[in-house]
Coordinates of C-alpha atoms and ligand atoms in Angstrom, one line a residue:
M1 CA -44.3 31.8 -31.9
T2 CA -42.4 31.5 -28.7
L3 CA -42.5 33.7 -25.6
A4 CA -39.1 32.4 -24.5
Q5 CA -37.1 35.6 -25.0
G6 CA -35.3 37.4 -22.1
R7 CA -33.1 35.6 -19.6
P8 CA -33.3 31.9 -19.6
Y9 CA -33.3 29.8 -16.3
L10 CA -31.3 26.6 -16.7
A11 CA -33.1 24.7 -14.0
I12 CA -31.1 21.5 -14.4
P13 CA -29.0 20.1 -11.6
G14 CA -25.7 21.4 -13.0
P15 CA -24.4 23.2 -14.7
S16 CA -26.2 25.8 -12.6
V17 CA -27.0 29.5 -13.4
M18 CA -23.7 31.4 -13.7
P19 CA -23.7 34.8 -11.9
D20 CA -22.8 37.8 -14.1
R21 CA -20.1 38.6 -11.5
V22 CA -18.5 35.2 -12.2
L23 CA -18.8 35.7 -16.0
Q24 CA -17.4 39.2 -15.8
A25 CA -14.5 38.0 -13.6
M26 CA -13.6 35.5 -16.3
H27 CA -13.7 38.0 -19.1
R28 CA -10.1 39.2 -19.2
P29 CA -6.8 38.6 -20.9
A30 CA -4.7 35.6 -20.0
P31 CA -2.5 36.2 -17.0
N32 CA 1.1 35.2 -16.4
I33 CA 1.0 31.6 -15.0
Y34 CA 4.5 31.7 -13.6
E35 CA 4.3 34.5 -11.1
G36 CA 2.4 37.5 -9.9
A37 CA -1.3 38.1 -9.3
L38 CA -2.6 34.7 -10.3
E39 CA -0.3 32.9 -7.9
E40 CA -1.3 35.2 -5.0
M41 CA -5.0 34.7 -5.9
V42 CA -4.7 30.9 -5.7
E43 CA -3.1 31.2 -2.2
G44 CA -6.3 32.8 -1.1
V45 CA -8.6 30.4 -3.0
I46 CA -7.4 27.4 -1.1
P47 CA -8.4 28.4 2.5
D48 CA -11.7 29.8 1.2
L49 CA -12.5 26.5 -0.5
K50 CA -11.7 24.7 2.7
S51 CA -14.0 26.9 4.7
V52 CA -16.9 26.1 2.3
A53 CA -16.1 22.4 2.9
R54 CA -15.8 23.1 6.6
T55 CA -12.5 21.3 6.9
S56 CA -9.0 22.0 8.1
G57 CA -7.7 19.2 5.9
R58 CA -6.1 19.6 2.4
V59 CA -7.7 20.2 -1.0
A60 CA -6.4 19.0 -4.4
I61 CA -7.8 20.9 -7.4
Y62 CA -8.3 19.0 -10.7
I63 CA -9.0 20.4 -14.2
A64 CA -11.8 17.9 -14.6
N65 CA -15.5 17.5 -14.0
G66 CA -17.0 15.6 -11.1
H67 CA -16.2 12.2 -12.7
G68 CA -12.5 13.3 -12.6
A69 CA -12.8 14.0 -8.9
W70 CA -14.5 10.6 -8.4
E71 CA -11.5 8.9 -10.1
A72 CA -8.9 11.0 -8.3
A73 CA -10.3 10.3 -4.9
L74 CA -10.4 6.5 -5.5
A75 CA -7.0 6.5 -7.2
N76 CA -5.4 7.8 -3.9
I77 CA -6.9 5.2 -1.7
A78 CA -6.4 2.2 -4.0
V79 CA -4.2 0.2 -1.7
D80 CA -3.4 -3.4 -2.8
G81 CA -6.6 -5.4 -2.6
A82 CA -8.7 -2.3 -1.9
R83 CA -12.4 -2.7 -1.5
V84 CA -15.1 0.0 -1.0
L85 CA -18.6 -0.3 0.4
M86 CA -21.2 1.8 -1.5
P87 CA -24.6 2.3 0.1
A88 CA -26.3 3.6 -3.1
T89 CA -29.3 5.8 -3.2
G90 CA -29.5 6.5 -6.9
R91 CA -27.7 6.5 -10.2
F92 CA -24.7 8.6 -9.0
G93 CA -23.9 6.1 -6.3
H94 CA -23.8 3.3 -8.9
G95 CA -21.7 5.6 -11.1
W96 CA -19.0 6.1 -8.5
A97 CA -19.0 2.4 -7.7
E98 CA -18.6 1.7 -11.4
M99 CA -15.5 3.9 -11.5
A100 CA -14.0 2.0 -8.5
R101 CA -14.5 -1.3 -10.4
G102 CA -12.7 0.3 -13.4
L103 CA -9.7 0.9 -11.2
G104 CA -9.6 -2.7 -10.0
I105 CA -11.1 -1.8 -6.6
G106 CA -13.5 -4.4 -5.2
V107 CA -17.0 -3.0 -4.7
E108 CA -19.5 -4.1 -2.0
M109 CA -22.9 -2.6 -2.9
I110 CA -25.9 -2.0 -0.7
D111 CA -28.6 -0.7 -3.0
F112 CA -31.3 1.4 -1.2
G113 CA -33.3 1.9 -4.4
R114 CA -34.5 5.1 -5.9
A115 CA -36.5 6.8 -3.2
A116 CA -35.0 5.8 0.2
P117 CA -32.0 7.1 2.1
I118 CA -29.0 5.1 3.4
D119 CA -30.0 3.0 6.4
P120 CA -26.9 3.3 8.7
S121 CA -27.8 0.1 10.6
R122 CA -27.3 -1.9 7.4
V123 CA -23.9 -0.3 6.9
E124 CA -23.0 -1.1 10.4
E125 CA -24.1 -4.7 10.0
T126 CA -22.1 -5.1 6.8
L127 CA -19.0 -3.6 8.4
R128 CA -19.2 -5.9 11.4
A129 CA -19.5 -8.9 9.1
D130 CA -16.5 -7.5 7.1
L131 CA -14.4 -7.4 10.2
S132 CA -15.1 -11.0 11.1
S133 CA -14.6 -12.2 7.5
G134 CA -10.9 -12.7 7.9
R135 CA -10.2 -10.6 4.9
A136 CA -8.3 -7.3 4.9
P137 CA -10.9 -4.8 6.0
I138 CA -12.9 -2.6 3.5
T139 CA -10.8 0.4 2.7
A140 CA -13.6 3.0 2.5
V141 CA -17.3 3.6 2.7
I142 CA -18.1 5.8 -0.3
A143 CA -21.5 7.5 -0.4
S144 CA -23.4 10.4 -2.0
H145 CA -24.4 13.2 0.3
V146 CA -27.1 14.0 -2.3
D147 CA -27.8 11.6 -5.1
T148 CA -28.8 14.0 -7.9
S149 CA -30.9 11.4 -9.8
T150 CA -33.3 10.7 -6.9
S151 CA -32.7 13.9 -4.9
I152 CA -32.2 11.9 -1.7
L153 CA -30.3 13.7 1.0
N154 CA -28.3 11.3 3.1
D155 CA -27.4 11.7 6.8
I156 CA -23.6 11.6 6.7
K157 CA -23.1 12.1 10.4
A158 CA -25.2 9.0 11.0
L159 CA -23.1 7.1 8.5
R160 CA -19.9 8.0 10.3
A161 CA -21.6 6.9 13.6
A162 CA -22.4 3.6 12.0
I163 CA -18.8 3.0 10.9
D164 CA -17.6 3.9 14.4
A165 CA -20.2 1.7 16.1
A166 CA -18.9 -1.2 14.1
G167 CA -15.4 -0.4 15.2
H168 CA -14.3 -0.4 11.6
P169 CA -11.3 1.5 10.3
A170 CA -12.8 2.4 6.9
L171 CA -12.4 5.9 5.6
L172 CA -15.6 7.8 4.9
M173 CA -15.6 9.3 1.4
V174 CA -18.5 11.5 0.4
D175 CA -19.7 12.9 -3.0
C176 CA -20.9 16.5 -2.4
I177 CA -20.8 17.4 -6.1
A178 CA -24.5 18.3 -6.0
S179 CA -24.8 19.5 -2.4
L180 CA -21.7 21.7 -1.6
A181 CA -22.9 25.2 -0.8
C182 CA -26.5 24.1 -1.1
D183 CA -27.2 21.6 1.7
R184 CA -25.4 21.9 5.1
F185 CA -22.3 19.9 5.1
E186 CA -19.6 19.8 7.9
M187 CA -16.7 17.8 6.7
D188 CA -14.6 17.7 9.9
D189 CA -17.5 17.7 12.4
W190 CA -19.1 14.8 10.7
G191 CA -15.9 12.8 10.5
V192 CA -15.6 12.7 6.7
D193 CA -12.1 11.7 5.4
V194 CA -12.5 12.5 1.7
M195 CA -15.0 14.8 0.0
V196 CA -15.4 15.4 -3.7
A197 CA -17.0 18.4 -5.3
A198 CA -17.1 20.2 -8.6
S199 CA -17.3 23.8 -9.8
Q200 CA -20.6 23.8 -11.7
K201 CA -23.3 23.3 -9.2
G202 CA -23.5 25.2 -5.8
L203 CA -20.2 26.9 -6.6
M204 CA -21.7 28.6 -9.6
V205 CA -18.6 28.4 -11.9
P206 CA -18.6 26.7 -15.3
P207 CA -17.9 23.0 -15.4
G208 CA -14.2 22.1 -15.6
L209 CA -12.8 22.3 -12.0
S210 CA -13.2 19.7 -9.4
F211 CA -12.0 19.3 -5.9
V212 CA -10.9 16.5 -3.6
F213 CA -10.7 17.4 0.1
Y214 CA -8.9 14.9 2.3
S215 CA -8.1 14.4 6.0
G216 CA -4.9 13.3 7.7
K217 CA -6.3 9.8 8.0
A218 CA -6.8 9.7 4.3
E219 CA -3.3 10.9 3.7
A220 CA -2.1 7.9 5.8
V221 CA -4.0 5.5 3.6
R222 CA -2.5 7.2 0.5
A223 CA 1.0 6.6 1.8
D224 CA 0.3 2.8 1.5
V225 CA -0.8 3.0 -2.1
P226 CA 2.0 1.6 -4.1
R227 CA 1.4 3.6 -7.3
V228 CA -0.9 6.5 -8.1
S229 CA -0.8 7.9 -11.6
H230 CA 1.0 11.2 -11.3
Y231 CA -1.8 13.3 -12.7
W232 CA -4.3 12.0 -10.1
D233 CA -2.0 12.0 -7.1
W234 CA -3.4 14.4 -4.6
T235 CA -0.1 14.8 -2.8
P236 CA 1.7 17.5 -4.9
R237 CA -1.6 19.3 -5.5
G238 CA -2.7 19.4 -1.9
A239 CA 0.8 20.4 -0.6
A240 CA 2.2 22.3 -3.5
Q241 CA 5.8 23.6 -3.2
M242 CA 5.8 25.1 -6.7
F243 CA 2.8 26.9 -8.2
Y244 CA 2.5 24.5 -11.2
Q245 CA 2.0 21.6 -8.8
Y246 CA -1.4 22.9 -7.7
F247 CA -2.7 22.0 -11.2
G248 CA -0.2 19.4 -12.5
G249 CA 0.7 21.8 -15.3
T250 CA -0.9 25.0 -16.6
A251 CA -3.3 26.6 -14.2
P252 CA -7.0 26.8 -15.3
T253 CA -6.6 30.5 -15.3
H254 CA -10.1 31.7 -16.1
H255 CA -12.0 29.1 -14.1
L256 CA -9.9 30.3 -11.2
Y257 CA -11.0 34.0 -11.7
G258 CA -14.6 32.7 -11.8
L259 CA -14.1 30.6 -8.7
R260 CA -12.5 33.5 -6.8
E261 CA -15.5 35.7 -7.5
A262 CA -18.0 32.9 -6.6
L263 CA -16.2 32.3 -3.3
D264 CA -16.4 36.0 -2.6
M265 CA -20.1 35.9 -3.2
L266 CA -20.6 33.0 -0.9
A267 CA -18.6 34.7 1.8
E268 CA -20.6 38.0 1.4
E269 CA -23.8 36.1 1.8
G270 CA -22.5 33.8 4.6
L271 CA -22.6 30.1 4.3
E272 CA -25.4 29.6 6.8
N273 CA -27.5 32.1 4.9
V274 CA -26.6 30.3 1.6
W275 CA -27.9 27.0 3.1
S276 CA -31.0 28.5 4.5
R277 CA -31.8 30.3 1.2
H278 CA -31.5 27.0 -0.6
R279 CA -33.8 25.4 2.0
T280 CA -36.4 28.1 1.7
L281 CA -36.4 28.0 -2.1
A282 CA -36.6 24.2 -2.1
R283 CA -39.5 24.3 0.4
S284 CA -41.4 26.7 -1.9
I285 CA -41.0 24.2 -4.8
W286 CA -42.2 21.3 -2.6
A287 CA -45.2 23.3 -1.4
A288 CA -46.2 23.9 -5.0
A289 CA -45.6 20.2 -5.9
Q290 CA -47.6 19.1 -2.9
A291 CA -50.6 21.2 -3.9
W292 CA -50.4 20.2 -7.6
G293 CA -50.3 16.6 -6.7
Q294 CA -53.6 16.8 -4.9
G295 CA -55.4 17.0 -8.2
G296 CA -53.2 15.2 -10.6
P297 CA -50.4 12.7 -11.2
L298 CA -47.5 14.8 -10.0
H299 CA -45.5 13.4 -7.1
L300 CA -42.3 14.2 -5.3
N301 CA -39.9 11.3 -5.6
V302 CA -38.9 11.6 -1.9
A303 CA -41.9 11.6 0.4
D304 CA -40.2 12.8 3.6
P305 CA -39.1 16.5 3.4
A306 CA -36.3 15.7 5.8
L307 CA -34.8 13.4 3.3
R308 CA -35.0 15.8 0.4
S309 CA -32.0 17.8 -0.9
S310 CA -32.1 21.6 -1.0
A311 CA -30.3 21.5 -4.4
V312 CA -32.4 19.3 -6.6
T313 CA -35.9 17.8 -6.7
A314 CA -36.9 14.8 -8.6
L315 CA -40.6 14.6 -9.6
G316 CA -42.7 12.0 -11.4
L317 CA -45.7 12.6 -13.7
G318 CA -45.9 9.1 -15.3
G319 CA -46.1 8.2 -19.0
K320 CA -44.0 10.5 -21.1
D321 CA -45.3 13.6 -19.4
G322 CA -41.9 14.5 -17.8
L323 CA -40.4 14.7 -21.2
R324 CA -43.5 16.6 -22.7
L325 CA -43.4 19.1 -19.8
R326 CA -39.6 19.7 -20.2
K327 CA -39.9 20.2 -24.0
W328 CA -42.9 22.5 -23.6
C329 CA -41.3 24.7 -20.9
E330 CA -38.0 25.0 -22.8
A331 CA -39.7 26.0 -26.0
N332 CA -42.2 28.4 -24.5
T333 CA -41.0 29.8 -21.3
G334 CA -37.2 30.1 -21.2
V335 CA -37.1 27.5 -18.4
T336 CA -35.1 24.3 -19.0
L337 CA -36.0 21.6 -16.6
G338 CA -33.8 18.6 -15.8
I339 CA -34.3 15.2 -17.3
G340 CA -35.5 12.2 -15.3
L341 CA -32.4 10.1 -14.6
G342 CA -32.0 6.5 -13.5
M343 CA -35.5 6.0 -12.3
D344 CA -35.8 3.1 -14.8
T345 CA -39.1 1.5 -13.6
P346 CA -40.5 -1.3 -15.9
E347 CA -43.3 1.1 -17.1
D348 CA -40.8 4.0 -17.5
P349 CA -37.5 2.5 -18.6
N350 CA -36.1 5.9 -19.9
S351 CA -37.3 7.9 -16.9
E352 CA -39.4 10.0 -19.3
G353 CA -42.2 10.2 -16.8
F354 CA -39.8 12.0 -14.4
F355 CA -38.2 15.4 -14.5
R356 CA -35.9 17.2 -12.1
I357 CA -35.7 20.8 -11.0
G358 CA -32.2 22.1 -10.3
H359 CA -32.4 24.8 -7.6
M360 CA -28.7 25.1 -6.8
G361 CA -26.6 28.2 -6.7
H362 CA -27.4 31.7 -7.9
L363 CA -31.1 31.8 -7.4
N364 CA -33.8 33.9 -5.8
P365 CA -37.5 33.8 -5.3
H366 CA -38.4 35.6 -8.5
M367 CA -36.5 32.9 -10.5
I368 CA -38.1 30.0 -8.5
L369 CA -41.6 31.5 -8.7
G370 CA -41.2 32.2 -12.4
M371 CA -40.1 28.6 -12.9
L372 CA -43.0 27.3 -11.0
G373 CA -45.4 29.5 -12.9
S374 CA -43.9 28.1 -16.1
V375 CA -44.4 24.5 -15.0
Q376 CA -48.0 25.2 -14.1
S377 CA -48.5 26.9 -17.5
G378 CA -47.1 23.7 -19.0
F379 CA -49.6 21.5 -17.1
T380 CA -52.4 23.7 -18.4
A381 CA -51.2 23.8 -22.0
L382 CA -50.5 20.0 -22.1
D383 CA -53.8 19.0 -20.3
I384 CA -51.9 17.4 -17.5
P385 CA -54.3 17.6 -14.5
F386 CA -53.0 19.4 -11.3
G387 CA -54.4 20.5 -8.0
T388 CA -55.0 24.2 -7.4
G389 CA -53.1 26.5 -5.0
G390 CA -49.6 25.4 -6.0
L391 CA -48.2 28.9 -6.7
E392 CA -50.0 30.4 -3.7
A393 CA -48.4 27.7 -1.5
A394 CA -44.9 28.5 -2.9
I395 CA -45.5 32.2 -2.4
A396 CA -46.6 31.6 1.2
V397 CA -43.3 29.9 2.0
I398 CA -41.3 32.8 0.6
A399 CA -43.4 35.4 2.2
E400 CA -43.3 33.7 5.6
V401 CA -39.5 33.5 5.6
A402 CA -39.0 37.0 4.2
K403 CA -41.2 38.4 7.0
A404 CA -38.6 37.4 9.6
P405 CA -36.1 40.1 10.5
A406 CA -33.3 40.3 7.9
S407 CA -30.1 38.6 8.8
S408 CA -27.1 41.0 9.2
A409 CA -24.7 38.8 7.2
G410 CA -26.7 39.1 4.0
G411 CA -25.0 41.2 1.2
G412 CA -28.2 42.2 -0.6
Q413 CA -26.9 40.6 -3.7
C414 CA -28.5 41.9 -6.9
C415 CA -29.0 39.6 -9.9
G416 CA -27.2 41.8 -12.4
Ligands
PLP501 C1 -23.2 16.2 -11.2 C2 -22.8 15.1 -10.3 C3 -21.8 14.1 -10.6 C4 -21.1 14.2 -11.9 O1 -20.4 15.3 -12.1 P1 -19.8 15.7 -13.6 O2 -19.2 17.0 -13.5 O3 -21.0 15.6 -14.5 O4 -18.8 14.6 -13.9 C5 -21.5 13.2 -9.7 N1 -22.1 13.1 -8.5 C6 -23.1 13.9 -8.2 C7 -23.8 13.8 -6.9 C8 -23.5 14.9 -9.1 O5 -24.5 15.8 -8.8

């Protein structure tokens, strides 16, 4: 017998929970892709996307997942002899670097391991050495804002400061696939030249759309790239003269309806409120984990809360208990936890001692507290020891924040 009826919570770090409003917006007949309402809608989607990214630059939309945006971003800066510097803080950093190698771009890697953030001073040092190497300078520093495997949150503003301190001309390119509309991100203020994102995480839309935002400085680099495959070229997409150019062909009609609705939801709540809701929900998860860890093997992968993402949390139990817990929760409670990814320690080569909680997008306290209750039920059922007071600690975080006077920008969103 399973109790897992009712609404499931897919608590993995993408795809995230899709709001009913988004699903309902997508449930309609196909529109005319040559003129009319769809075209008008896209004209409005572009500025709204840019406001979520906090940029006045351009955006190219791709019918692709995040990997597609990774490739698109790199293809547009692949000048002859291009090299990128990747300060990696987990599996996703290595993945983007791998993609660069596949495009013939040289990769300099600084590996910060699986539980530490980028150290900007090491980046500065490497860039200074690069400038005195006599070679053409590194084209771009590419980095994850949040590495979804480790749940490390990197300080992108400090990374830009390091590039500037070295007096280096490199572009700053940032992967915000996990973090956009979850963790605060300020593309223009932080001096980011290229940012990649995807639809299925903080943007609450099914997988299948991705975005490359780019600055004037990045456009200038693009102008020196001898060839960009026409499909990945951001130029026609980011400055479309004809409607079909936005998408290099047929528009992803239904994803666009979903995206339109999701952008409306974000605007109704207010981006500042969206970020602070994510922070509160994340803090409640960490409070529970902290208490559980007092009396058992559970530990948060990232020790310092200031270095943890508000979108995803990686946790370790050891042995195969991450796997056992995930299977138990999915079978018995309707909560699907994320797999451990890229933690690959000698004792845990498949990361089965780890699991991740995705807490991005369309979430509220009852979902988070229900998920935490499910996890604690799993500990109990599986005889995994844990400290007491976890749920109470999570509740205290929620209650404390909810006691504060309600913000006026909130839309009082119901969960449908
Ligand atoms: C999810 C994710 C990706 C990969 O996105 P896909 O849509 O699975 O291709 C890349 N980087 C980060 C940080 C992610 O969270």
